[in-house]
Coordinates of C-alpha atoms in Angstrom, one line a residue:
X1 CA 0.2 0.0 0.2
X2 CA 2.6 2.0 0.5
X3 CA 5.4 1.2 -1.2
X4 CA 4.2 3.7 -4.9
X5 CA 4.4 6.6 -2.0
X6 CA 8.1 5.3 -1.1
X7 CA 9.6 5.1 -4.4
X8 CA 7.0 8.8 -5.3
X9 CA 9.8 12.0 -5.5
X10 CA 10.5 14.2 -2.7
X11 CA 8.0 16.9 -3.7
X12 CA 5.1 14.5 -4.2
X13 CA 6.1 13.8 -1.0
X14 CA 6.3 16.9 1.1
X15 CA 3.3 17.8 -0.4
X16 CA 1.2 13.9 1.1
X17 CA 3.3 15.1 4.6
X18 CA 1.8 18.6 4.6
X19 CA -1.6 16.9 3.9
X20 CA -0.8 14.7 6.9
X21 CA -0.8 16.9 8.6
X22 CA -3.3 19.0 8.5
X23 CA -5.2 16.0 9.1
X24 CA -3.4 15.5 12.2
X25 CA -4.1 18.5 13.3
X26 CA -8.0 18.6 12.3
X27 CA -8.2 14.9 14.2
X28 CA -6.4 16.5 17.7
X29 CA -8.8 19.0 17.7
X30 CA -11.8 16.9 17.0
X31 CA -10.5 14.0 19.3
X32 CA -9.2 16.8 22.1
X33 CA -13.4 18.6 22.7
X34 CA -14.6 14.9 22.4
X35 CA -12.7 14.0 25.3
X36 CA -12.9 17.2 27.2
X37 CA -17.3 16.9 26.5
X38 CA -17.1 13.1 27.5
X39 CA -18.7 12.5 23.5
X40 CA -18.0 12.6 19.9
X41 CA -18.0 16.8 19.6
X42 CA -20.1 17.8 16.6
X43 CA -20.5 21.5 17.2
X44 CA -18.2 22.3 14.8
X45 CA -19.5 27.0 14.0
X46 CA -17.9 29.7 12.3
X47 CA -15.6 30.8 14.8
X48 CA -14.6 26.9 15.5
X49 CA -13.3 27.1 11.6
X50 CA -11.6 30.3 12.2
X51 CA -9.8 28.9 14.5
X52 CA -8.8 25.8 12.8
X53 CA -7.3 27.0 9.6
X54 CA -5.0 30.2 11.5
X55 CA -4.0 27.0 13.7
X56 CA -2.9 24.6 11.4
X57 CA -2.4 27.5 8.9
X58 CA 0.2 28.4 11.9
X59 CA 1.0 24.4 12.4
X60 CA 2.5 24.0 8.7
X61 CA 4.6 27.9 9.0
X62 CA 6.3 26.5 12.0
X63 CA 6.8 22.5 10.5
X64 CA 8.5 24.3 7.2
X65 CA 10.6 26.5 9.7
X66 CA 11.7 24.0 11.3
X67 CA 12.5 22.1 8.9
X68 CA 10.2 18.4 9.8
X69 CA 9.4 18.4 5.9
X70 CA 13.0 18.1 4.2
X71 CA 13.8 15.5 7.5
X72 CA 14.0 12.1 6.1
X73 CA 11.8 9.7 7.0
X74 CA 14.1 6.5 6.8
X75 CA 16.8 8.2 8.4
X76 CA 14.6 10.9 10.5
X77 CA 16.3 11.3 13.8
X78 CA 15.8 13.2 17.7
X79 CA 16.5 16.8 15.4
X80 CA 13.2 15.5 13.9
X81 CA 10.9 14.7 16.9
X82 CA 11.8 17.6 18.1
X83 CA 10.1 20.3 15.5
X84 CA 7.1 17.2 15.6
X85 CA 7.5 19.2 19.8
X86 CA 7.8 22.6 19.1
X87 CA 6.3 23.0 16.3
X88 CA 3.1 21.2 18.5
X89 CA 3.6 23.2 20.8
X90 CA 3.3 26.6 18.9
X91 CA 0.8 24.8 17.4
X92 CA -1.0 24.5 21.2
X93 CA -0.3 28.1 22.1
X94 CA -2.0 29.6 19.1
X95 CA -4.8 27.7 19.8
X96 CA -5.6 28.5 23.0
X97 CA -4.9 32.6 21.5
X98 CA -6.9 32.5 18.5
X99 CA -10.1 30.9 20.7
X100 CA -9.5 33.5 23.0
X101 CA -9.3 36.1 20.5
X102 CA -12.7 35.1 18.4
X103 CA -14.3 33.8 22.7
X104 CA -15.1 31.1 20.2
X105 CA -15.3 27.5 22.6
X106 CA -11.9 26.5 23.9
X107 CA -12.7 24.6 27.1
X108 CA -9.2 26.0 28.6
X109 CA -7.9 21.7 28.9
X110 CA -8.4 21.2 25.1
X111 CA -5.3 23.0 24.1
X112 CA -3.2 20.8 26.0
X113 CA -5.1 17.7 25.3
X114 CA -5.1 18.6 21.9
X115 CA -1.0 19.0 22.4
X116 CA -0.7 15.0 23.0
X117 CA -2.9 14.4 20.4
X118 CA -0.8 15.8 18.1
X119 CA 2.9 14.5 18.8
X120 CA 1.1 11.7 19.3
X121 CA 0.0 11.1 14.8
X122 CA 2.0 13.7 13.8
X123 CA 4.9 12.2 14.7
X124 CA 4.2 8.7 15.4
X125 CA 2.5 8.2 11.8
X126 CA 6.9 9.7 10.6
X127 CA 8.1 6.4 13.4
X128 CA 5.8 3.6 11.8
X129 CA 6.9 5.0 8.4
X130 CA 9.8 4.7 9.8
X131 CA 9.5 1.6 11.3
X132 CA 8.0 -0.1 8.1
X133 CA 11.2 1.4 5.8
X134 CA 13.4 -0.5 8.0
X135 CA 11.2 -3.8 8.1
X136 CA 11.0 -3.3 4.9
X137 CA 15.0 -3.2 4.5
X138 CA 16.6 -5.8 6.7
X139 CA 14.7 -8.1 4.3
X140 CA 16.9 -7.0 1.3
X141 CA 19.5 -7.3 4.0
X142 CA 22.9 -9.3 4.5
X143 CA 22.5 -11.2 7.8
X144 CA 26.2 -10.5 9.4
X145 CA 28.1 -10.4 13.0
X146 CA 30.2 -7.6 14.6
X147 CA 33.4 -8.6 16.1
X148 CA 34.4 -5.6 18.6
X149 CA 31.6 -4.3 20.8
X150 CA 33.7 -1.5 21.3
X151 CA 32.8 2.1 20.5
X152 CA 33.7 1.2 17.0
X153 CA 31.6 -1.4 17.2
X154 CA 28.7 0.5 18.1
X155 CA 29.5 3.4 14.6
X156 CA 29.0 1.0 13.1
X157 CA 26.3 -0.7 13.9
X158 CA 24.8 2.3 13.1
X159 CA 25.8 3.1 10.5
X160 CA 25.2 0.4 8.6
X161 CA 21.2 0.0 10.6
X162 CA 20.9 3.9 7.9
X163 CA 22.7 1.7 4.9
X164 CA 21.0 -0.7 2.3
X165 CA 23.6 -3.4 2.4
X166 CA 24.7 -5.1 5.3
X167 CA 22.2 -5.4 8.8
X168 CA 24.3 -6.1 11.9
X169 CA 22.4 -9.2 14.0
X170 CA 24.0 -9.2 17.3
X171 CA 27.7 -8.3 18.6
X172 CA 30.6 -10.9 19.8
X173 CA 33.9 -9.3 21.9
X174 CA 37.1 -11.2 23.6
X175 CA 35.6 -8.4 26.7
X176 CA 33.7 -10.9 29.3
X177 CA 32.2 -7.7 31.0
X178 CA 30.0 -6.9 27.9
X179 CA 28.8 -10.5 26.9
X180 CA 25.7 -11.0 28.5
X181 CA 25.1 -7.6 28.0
X182 CA 22.9 -5.3 25.3
X183 CA 24.5 -3.0 23.3
X184 CA 23.3 -0.4 20.6
X185 CA 20.0 -3.0 20.9
X186 CA 22.0 -5.8 19.9
X187 CA 23.5 -9.0 22.2
X188 CA 26.7 -9.3 23.3
X189 CA 27.7 -13.2 22.6
X190 CA 31.6 -15.0 23.6
X191 CA 33.2 -15.3 20.5
X192 CA 33.0 -19.3 21.9
X193 CA 29.4 -19.0 20.2
X194 CA 30.6 -17.9 17.4
X195 CA 30.3 -21.1 15.5
X196 CA 26.5 -21.6 16.1
X197 CA 25.6 -18.8 16.2
X198 CA 27.1 -18.4 11.9
X199 CA 24.3 -21.1 11.6
X200 CA 22.0 -20.6 12.8
X201 CA 21.0 -16.6 11.6
X202 CA 23.5 -18.4 8.3
X203 CA 26.2 -16.2 9.0
X204 CA 28.3 -15.5 5.2
X205 CA 30.5 -12.1 6.4
X206 CA 31.9 -11.1 9.7
X207 CA 32.6 -7.5 10.5
X208 CA 35.7 -6.4 12.6
X209 CA 35.4 -3.9 14.3
X210 CA 39.5 -4.1 16.2
X211 CA 41.2 -1.2 14.1
X212 CA 43.0 0.2 17.1
X213 CA 43.9 -3.4 19.0
X214 CA 47.6 -4.0 18.8
X215 CA 48.3 -6.3 15.4
X216 CA 49.6 -9.0 18.0
X217 CA 45.6 -9.6 19.1
X218 CA 44.1 -8.4 15.1
X219 CA 46.5 -11.6 14.3
X220 CA 44.9 -14.2 17.0
X221 CA 41.0 -13.0 16.0
X222 CA 41.6 -14.0 12.6
X223 CA 43.2 -17.0 13.2
X224 CA 39.7 -18.3 15.2
X225 CA 38.1 -16.7 12.8
X226 CA 39.7 -19.0 9.9
X227 CA 38.5 -22.4 10.0
X228 CA 34.7 -21.6 10.1
X229 CA 33.8 -20.6 6.0
X230 CA 32.4 -16.8 6.2
X231 CA 34.0 -13.7 4.8
X232 CA 35.7 -10.9 7.0
X233 CA 35.2 -7.5 6.2
X234 CA 37.2 -4.9 8.2
X235 CA 36.5 -0.9 9.1
X236 CA 39.0 1.4 7.3
X237 CA 42.2 2.3 9.6
X238 CA 41.3 5.4 12.1
X239 CA 44.0 7.2 10.7
X240 CA 41.8 7.4 7.6
X241 CA 38.7 8.2 9.2
X242 CA 40.2 10.7 11.1
X243 CA 41.8 11.8 8.3
X244 CA 38.7 11.7 6.0
X245 CA 39.5 9.7 3.6
X246 CA 37.2 6.7 4.5
X247 CA 34.5 6.1 6.9
X248 CA 33.4 4.1 9.3
X249 CA 30.8 1.7 7.0
X250 CA 33.4 1.0 3.5
X251 CA 34.2 -2.3 4.5
X252 CA 36.9 -3.7 3.1
X253 CA 38.6 -7.0 3.3
X254 CA 40.8 -8.3 4.6
X255 CA 45.0 -7.8 4.4
X256 CA 47.6 -9.7 4.1
X257 CA 49.2 -6.4 6.4
X258 CA 46.8 -7.9 9.0
X259 CA 47.6 -11.9 9.2
X260 CA 51.6 -11.3 8.8
X261 CA 51.6 -7.3 10.5
X262 CA 53.7 -7.3 13.4
X263 CA 52.9 -4.6 16.6
X264 CA 55.0 -1.8 15.6
X265 CA 58.1 -0.3 17.2
X266 CA 58.2 3.2 18.0
X267 CA 60.9 4.8 15.7
X268 CA 63.9 6.4 16.3
X269 CA 63.1 9.6 15.8
X270 CA 66.6 10.9 15.8
X271 CA 67.6 8.7 13.4
X272 CA 64.7 9.6 10.9
X273 CA 65.3 13.7 11.0
X274 CA 69.2 13.4 10.5
X275 CA 69.4 12.1 7.8
X276 CA 65.7 14.0 6.0
X277 CA 64.9 17.2 8.1
X278 CA 65.7 20.4 6.3
X279 CA 68.1 18.4 3.8
X280 CA 68.2 17.9 -0.3
X281 CA 67.6 14.0 -0.9
X282 CA 67.2 12.4 -3.9
X283 CA 65.1 9.0 -4.0
X284 CA 66.5 6.9 -7.3
X285 CA 62.6 4.4 -8.5
X286 CA 60.6 7.3 -6.5
X287 CA 57.5 5.4 -7.8
X288 CA 58.2 2.0 -6.7
X289 CA 56.2 0.3 -4.0
X290 CA 59.8 1.1 -2.0
X291 CA 60.7 4.1 -3.8
X292 CA 56.6 5.6 -3.1
X293 CA 57.1 4.5 0.3
X294 CA 60.5 5.9 1.1
X295 CA 59.0 9.0 -0.3
X296 CA 55.7 9.4 1.7
X297 CA 57.8 8.4 4.4
X298 CA 60.6 11.7 3.8
X299 CA 57.9 14.5 3.0
X300 CA 56.5 14.1 7.3
X301 CA 60.1 14.8 8.1
X302 CA 60.6 18.0 6.2
X303 CA 63.5 18.4 4.1
X304 CA 64.2 21.3 2.2
X305 CA 63.7 19.2 -1.3
X306 CA 62.9 15.7 -2.0
X307 CA 63.9 15.4 -5.5
X308 CA 61.8 11.6 -7.3
X309 CA 64.1 10.1 -9.6
X310 CA 62.0 7.7 -12.1
X311 CA 62.0 6.4 -15.6
X312 CA 58.2 5.3 -16.2
X313 CA 55.7 8.3 -16.3
X314 CA 53.4 8.5 -15.3
X315 CA 54.7 6.0 -11.9
X316 CA 56.6 9.7 -11.4
X317 CA 53.3 12.0 -12.3
X318 CA 51.0 9.0 -9.3
X319 CA 54.0 9.8 -6.4
X320 CA 54.0 13.2 -6.7
X321 CA 50.4 13.6 -7.1
X322 CA 50.1 11.8 -3.8
X323 CA 52.3 14.0 -2.4
X324 CA 50.9 17.3 -3.1
X325 CA 47.9 16.2 -1.3
X326 CA 49.2 15.1 1.4
X327 CA 51.0 17.1 2.2
X328 CA 48.4 19.8 1.9
X329 CA 46.3 17.5 4.3
X330 CA 49.5 17.6 6.5
X331 CA 50.6 21.5 5.8
X332 CA 54.4 20.9 4.6
X333 CA 56.7 22.4 3.1
X334 CA 58.5 20.6 1.6
X335 CA 60.0 21.6 -2.3
X336 CA 59.0 18.6 -4.7
X337 CA 61.2 18.2 -8.1
X338 CA 60.3 15.1 -10.6
X339 CA 63.0 14.0 -12.6
X340 CA 62.7 11.4 -15.4
X341 CA 65.2 9.6 -16.7
X342 CA 66.9 6.4 -15.4
X343 CA 69.7 5.6 -13.4
X344 CA 71.9 4.0 -15.9
X345 CA 73.3 8.3 -17.7
X346 CA 75.3 8.7 -16.2
X347 CA 75.4 11.8 -17.3
X348 CA 72.2 13.2 -16.0
X349 CA 72.7 11.3 -12.4
X350 CA 75.8 13.6 -12.0
X351 CA 74.3 16.6 -13.3
X352 CA 71.2 15.9 -10.8
X353 CA 73.2 14.8 -7.7
X354 CA 74.7 18.7 -8.4
X355 CA 72.1 20.7 -9.1
X356 CA 70.2 20.4 -6.2
X357 CA 73.2 19.5 -3.9
X358 CA 71.7 16.0 -2.4
X359 CA 72.7 16.2 0.9
X360 CA 71.1 11.7 1.2
X361 CA 70.6 9.0 -1.5
X362 CA 68.4 6.7 -1.5
X363 CA 68.7 4.5 -4.8
X364 CA 66.0 2.1 -4.9
X365 CA 65.5 2.3 -8.6
X366 CA 66.1 -1.7 -10.2
X367 CA 64.9 -4.3 -12.0
X368 CA 63.3 -6.9 -8.7
X369 CA 60.5 -9.6 -11.3
X370 CA 63.4 -12.5 -10.8
X371 CA 61.4 -13.9 -14.0
X372 CA 61.6 -11.6 -15.8
X373 CA 65.8 -11.0 -15.2
X374 CA 65.9 -14.1 -14.9
X375 CA 65.2 -13.4 -19.2
X376 CA 67.3 -10.3 -19.7
X377 CA 69.8 -10.7 -17.9
X378 CA 71.7 -7.8 -20.1
X379 CA 69.1 -5.5 -18.8
X380 CA 69.1 -6.5 -15.6
X381 CA 73.0 -6.0 -15.2
X382 CA 72.5 -2.7 -17.1
X383 CA 69.8 -1.4 -14.1
X384 CA 71.0 -3.2 -11.2
X385 CA 75.1 -2.5 -11.5
X386 CA 75.7 0.0 -13.5
X387 CA 73.5 2.3 -12.8
X388 CA 74.1 1.3 -8.5
X389 CA 77.7 2.5 -10.4
X390 CA 76.6 5.3 -11.9
X391 CA 74.7 6.7 -9.1
X392 CA 77.5 5.6 -5.8
X393 CA 80.3 7.4 -8.8
X394 CA 78.1 11.0 -9.1
X395 CA 77.4 10.7 -4.6
X396 CA 80.9 10.1 -4.2
X397 CA 81.9 12.7 -7.0
X398 CA 79.5 15.4 -5.4
X399 CA 79.9 15.1 -1.9
X400 CA 76.7 13.5 -1.2
X401 CA 77.2 12.5 3.3
X402 CA 74.5 9.1 2.9
X403 CA 74.2 6.8 0.4
X404 CA 71.6 4.3 0.9
X405 CA 71.0 0.2 -1.7
X406 CA 68.1 -1.3 -0.7
X407 CA 69.2 -4.5 -1.7
X408 CA 67.0 -7.9 -1.1
X409 CA 67.6 -11.2 0.6
X410 CA 68.0 -13.0 -3.0
X411 CA 71.5 -11.4 -2.7
X412 CA 72.4 -14.4 -0.2
X413 CA 73.9 -17.0 -2.2
X414 CA 72.1 -15.8 -5.5
X415 CA 70.7 -18.4 -6.9
X416 CA 68.8 -16.4 -9.7
X417 CA 70.3 -12.8 -11.8
X418 CA 67.9 -10.8 -9.9
X419 CA 69.7 -11.7 -6.6
X420 CA 73.2 -11.5 -8.1
X421 CA 72.7 -8.4 -9.4
X422 CA 72.1 -6.8 -6.4
X423 CA 75.0 -9.1 -4.1
X424 CA 76.8 -7.3 -7.1
X425 CA 75.5 -4.0 -6.5
X426 CA 76.5 -4.2 -2.9
X427 CA 80.2 -5.4 -3.3
X428 CA 80.2 -2.3 -5.5
X429 CA 78.9 0.0 -3.0
X430 CA 81.5 -0.8 -0.9
X431 CA 84.0 -1.4 -3.3
X432 CA 83.5 2.7 -3.5
X433 CA 83.2 3.4 -0.2
X434 CA 87.0 2.1 1.0
X435 CA 87.9 5.4 -0.7
X436 CA 85.0 8.1 0.4
X437 CA 86.2 10.3 2.7
X438 CA 82.6 12.0 2.7
X439 CA 80.5 10.2 1.9
X440 CA 79.0 7.4 4.2
X441 CA 77.4 4.0 2.4
X442 CA 75.3 1.5 2.8
X443 CA 74.0 -1.3 1.8
X444 CA 70.2 -2.1 3.3
X445 CA 68.9 -5.4 2.9
X446 CA 65.3 -7.3 3.7
X447 CA 63.2 -9.4 1.7
X448 CA 59.6 -9.6 0.2
X449 CA 57.5 -6.2 0.8
X450 CA 53.4 -7.1 1.1
X451 CA 51.6 -5.2 -2.0
X452 CA 54.0 -4.6 -3.9
X453 CA 53.5 -5.8 -7.6
X454 CA 55.8 -8.4 -7.4
X455 CA 54.2 -9.8 -4.1
X456 CA 52.4 -13.2 -3.7
X457 CA 49.3 -11.5 -2.9
X458 CA 48.0 -10.0 -5.2
X459 CA 48.3 -13.2 -7.9
X460 CA 46.5 -14.8 -4.8
X461 CA 44.2 -12.4 -4.2
X462 CA 43.1 -12.5 -8.3
X463 CA 43.1 -16.0 -9.2
X464 CA 40.9 -16.0 -6.0
X465 CA 38.4 -13.3 -7.0
X466 CA 38.3 -15.5 -10.1
X467 CA 38.3 -19.4 -8.6
X468 CA 40.6 -20.2 -8.0
X469 CA 42.5 -22.0 -8.6
X470 CA 45.5 -20.3 -6.8
X471 CA 49.0 -22.0 -8.0
X472 CA 51.9 -21.8 -5.7
X473 CA 54.7 -22.9 -6.8
X474 CA 55.8 -25.7 -4.3
X475 CA 53.9 -27.1 -1.4
X476 CA 57.3 -26.6 1.3
X477 CA 58.4 -23.3 -0.4
X478 CA 59.3 -20.0 2.6
X479 CA 58.9 -16.3 2.1
X480 CA 59.9 -13.7 4.5
X481 CA 57.5 -10.7 4.3
X482 CA 57.4 -7.6 6.0
X483 CA 54.9 -4.3 4.8
X484 CA 56.3 -1.7 3.1
X485 CA 55.8 1.2 5.3
X486 CA 57.6 -0.3 8.8
X487 CA 60.6 -1.3 5.7
X488 CA 60.5 2.4 4.6
X489 CA 60.3 3.6 8.4
X490 CA 63.4 1.2 8.7
X491 CA 65.3 1.8 5.3
X492 CA 65.4 5.6 6.8
X493 CA 66.9 5.1 10.9
X494 CA 68.8 2.1 8.7
X495 CA 70.4 5.3 7.0
X496 CA 71.2 7.0 10.4
X497 CA 73.5 4.1 11.9
X498 CA 75.7 4.5 8.2
X499 CA 79.4 5.4 9.6
X500 CA 81.2 5.1 6.2
X501 CA 82.4 1.5 5.6
X502 CA 80.0 -0.1 3.5
X503 CA 77.7 -1.7 6.0
X504 CA 75.2 -4.4 5.4
X505 CA 72.0 -3.6 7.2
X506 CA 69.9 -6.4 7.5
X507 CA 66.7 -5.6 8.3
X508 CA 64.5 -7.9 10.6
X509 CA 61.5 -10.1 9.0
X510 CA 60.4 -11.8 11.4
X511 CA 59.4 -15.9 10.8
X512 CA 59.4 -16.7 7.5
X513 CA 56.1 -17.9 6.0
X514 CA 54.9 -20.8 4.0
X515 CA 53.8 -19.5 0.7
X516 CA 51.1 -23.0 0.5
X517 CA 50.1 -21.7 4.4
X518 CA 49.6 -18.0 2.9
X519 CA 47.1 -19.4 0.3
X520 CA 44.4 -21.5 3.0
X521 CA 44.4 -18.1 4.7
X522 CA 43.5 -15.6 2.7
X523 CA 40.8 -18.3 0.6
X524 CA 38.4 -19.3 3.5
X525 CA 39.5 -15.5 5.2
X526 CA 37.5 -14.2 1.5
X527 CA 34.4 -16.8 3.1
X528 CA 35.6 -19.0 0.3
X529 CA 36.3 -23.3 1.0
X530 CA 39.5 -25.0 0.0
X531 CA 39.1 -27.2 -2.8
X532 CA 41.5 -30.7 -2.6
X533 CA 40.7 -34.3 -1.2
X534 CA 39.9 -33.7 2.1
X535 CA 36.9 -31.4 0.9
X536 CA 36.4 -32.8 -2.2
X537 CA 33.0 -29.6 -3.2
X538 CA 35.6 -26.3 -2.3
X539 CA 35.4 -23.1 -4.0
X540 CA 39.1 -23.0 -4.9
X541 CA 41.6 -25.3 -5.9
X542 CA 45.5 -25.1 -4.9
X543 CA 47.9 -26.3 -8.2
X544 CA 51.2 -26.5 -6.9
X545 CA 53.1 -25.3 -10.9
X546 CA 57.1 -26.0 -9.8
X547 CA 59.8 -23.8 -8.8
X548 CA 60.8 -21.8 -11.6
X549 CA 64.2 -21.3 -12.7
X550 CA 66.7 -18.9 -10.3
X551 CA 64.0 -19.9 -7.5
X552 CA 65.1 -20.9 -4.0
X553 CA 62.6 -23.0 -2.0
X554 CA 63.6 -20.7 0.6
X555 CA 65.2 -17.3 0.9
X556 CA 68.0 -16.4 3.6
X557 CA 69.2 -13.1 5.0
X558 CA 73.2 -13.7 6.5
X559 CA 75.5 -15.0 4.8
X560 CA 76.4 -18.2 7.0
X561 CA 74.2 -16.5 9.2
X562 CA 76.9 -14.5 10.8
X563 CA 75.1 -10.9 11.8
X564 CA 75.4 -8.3 14.9
X565 CA 73.0 -6.4 16.3
X566 CA 72.5 -2.9 16.5
X567 CA 71.1 0.4 18.0
X568 CA 67.5 -0.3 16.4
X569 CA 66.2 -3.8 17.7
X570 CA 65.2 -4.4 14.7
X571 CA 67.5 -3.5 12.5
X572 CA 71.2 -6.2 12.0
X573 CA 74.5 -5.6 10.7
X574 CA 75.3 -7.9 8.8
X575 CA 79.0 -9.3 8.9
X576 CA 79.6 -10.4 4.4
X577 CA 83.6 -10.8 3.6
X578 CA 83.1 -10.6 -0.1
X579 CA 85.9 -11.8 -3.1
X580 CA 88.4 -8.1 -2.8
X581 CA 87.4 -6.4 -5.6
X582 CA 90.5 -4.8 -5.9
X583 CA 89.8 -3.3 -9.9
X584 CA 86.2 -1.9 -9.8
X585 CA 87.2 0.3 -13.1
X586 CA 88.1 -2.6 -14.7
X587 CA 85.0 -4.9 -14.3
X588 CA 82.8 -2.1 -14.7
X589 CA 84.1 -1.5 -18.0
X590 CA 84.1 -4.8 -18.8
X591 CA 80.7 -4.9 -18.1
X592 CA 79.3 -1.8 -20.1
X593 CA 81.3 -3.2 -23.6
X594 CA 79.3 -7.0 -21.9
X595 CA 75.9 -5.1 -22.9
X596 CA 76.8 -3.0 -25.3
X597 CA 77.4 -6.5 -27.1
X598 CA 74.1 -8.1 -26.3
X599 CA 76.7 -10.3 -24.5
X600 CA 74.9 -12.4 -21.9
X601 CA 76.6 -15.2 -21.0
X602 CA 79.8 -12.7 -20.5
X603 CA 77.7 -10.7 -19.0
X604 CA 76.7 -13.7 -16.2
X605 CA 79.9 -14.3 -15.9
X606 CA 82.0 -11.5 -15.1
X607 CA 79.3 -10.8 -12.3
X608 CA 80.3 -15.1 -10.6
X609 CA 84.0 -13.8 -11.3
X610 CA 82.9 -10.7 -8.2
X611 CA 81.2 -12.8 -6.2
X612 CA 83.2 -16.3 -5.8
X613 CA 82.6 -19.1 -5.2
X614 CA 82.1 -19.7 -1.9
X615 CA 78.9 -16.9 -2.7
X616 CA 77.0 -19.1 -4.6
X617 CA 74.1 -21.2 -4.1
X618 CA 74.7 -24.8 -5.5
X619 CA 71.4 -27.0 -7.8
X620 CA 71.3 -29.4 -4.6
X621 CA 70.4 -32.6 -4.5
X622 CA 66.3 -31.8 -3.9
X623 CA 66.7 -29.7 -7.4
X624 CA 65.0 -27.1 -4.9
X625 CA 67.3 -24.8 -6.8
X626 CA 68.1 -24.0 -10.2
X627 CA 71.9 -23.9 -10.5
X628 CA 72.2 -19.3 -12.5
X629 CA 73.8 -21.6 -15.3
X630 CA 71.4 -24.1 -16.9
X631 CA 69.4 -21.0 -16.6
X632 CA 69.5 -19.9 -20.6
X633 CA 69.8 -15.4 -21.1
X634 CA 67.7 -13.9 -24.2
X635 CA 70.1 -11.3 -25.7
X636 CA 67.9 -7.9 -25.6
X637 CA 68.1 -5.0 -27.5

């Protein structure tokens, strides 16, 4: 019956509301008179008509001025009810005053009874319509459980009650004091009851409202939720909410950072500021995963100039745009200087460093995708080795204070071309540091960063979204993972520790993660089930494709496990003993010639000679590593 009206235009709804209120005012007056006289009152005369006409006109005008007709009944709030109370109160005063002036028969108790009837009819009718609309919406909404009955959970429940997507049916909370209580009209249960509750209410989604909880607690909760066949969504972070980038009802999928991330360690502000505050800073590869996050963190440290060098025009545009928005939001005053170019252009590197008087240089530019670099060894070596040499030499020649090379765990006992190029780059930096008195050099090693373009995480997400299968190279393969913000923050602090000896810092990556387990967790937390021999009717199958050329079964962070601690609990100093590169210039000259002539085997041999036999991983008996010499090299022009 109400459907045509609910689907009508706003103008039509307002007209109907006005007509309805006119009828309610008349009925309220009639009901008040009938109650006062203890019989149905039918004695209306011209004076009553005049009194009612003025009362109705004044009441409708007051409702308009109070904004009652602008309020959407579906979202009717306390403000709308206050408008009804004020409007009806004013209407009662008008009724009593006009009745007295016109000497109409209006007993003194009628305006009070009229007030009660009018509030009941005008306000009550709106509440009934609101309840009807909500009941229709609830039937269309998907039932969900909110994990967390704190402030965030309550705000989420209120926001969702006004939306058309989800209907919270209950809370689950670890706090025993809240269990058994009713919060915002919803019962709070213990997590131990979750299995039965999911079955009883046919729940397919659980919403996490614990954004302020420590990372360790989040991991425990996600591990607890993993066995249930429900999709887990979370509210945005408090930072996004405070800065206005997101609303609490904008739910998101659980990120891999929530599964693997660690509780943050308070950064050493002195180390952070020593490399950036008031200085001219250059970041190469500024548009990449690590380079862009370095820029986002550096801009907050108030450098005088932040020079961004990137060979991808689009990536450079994106990071400059992002930093501009961040600077405006945080009211930062940093001179952003975008430079389009490659680190293999030695004239450009000299010019940029000299022209902008660079104090600190973070060298993040590198080709890092193992299979691609494996097939394009010449370009990989040109960019990762020669590019590092040109940049480091330009830094030394122009008196840069600190040079930080971003390296990788694949540089330890390299089993692929990418790891080999990065190990050689570390050696080149240490060799340049030997004869440098003004510039302090260091390298910073770490493993995979979550969310980077080369990570398995976005691949798994896409595969799960398409219905599978999820491809894993080997059931036993493990990798180290770290969030991009944590890695960038630690890189900046490591740069503050450098003493000029070309040391190699290694970031504490935590425990290695089995990729198979990671795939299982992602499938479960996206509300799917793994299809295997135990569960043949599952949703997503995991397929093992075999290790790719140059891929290790397990990565390492240190050479023979040798390392010492530093002033930071998550930064180590590796003890390395590479074969001495006696003639750096001769090696570089030979590399340049081999790259120009597209001699892939020559390029590979030159790098292997620099690294030395003791640091190379041979093909083991289990065939878990493909040896470098077995990988064909394609010449790239």
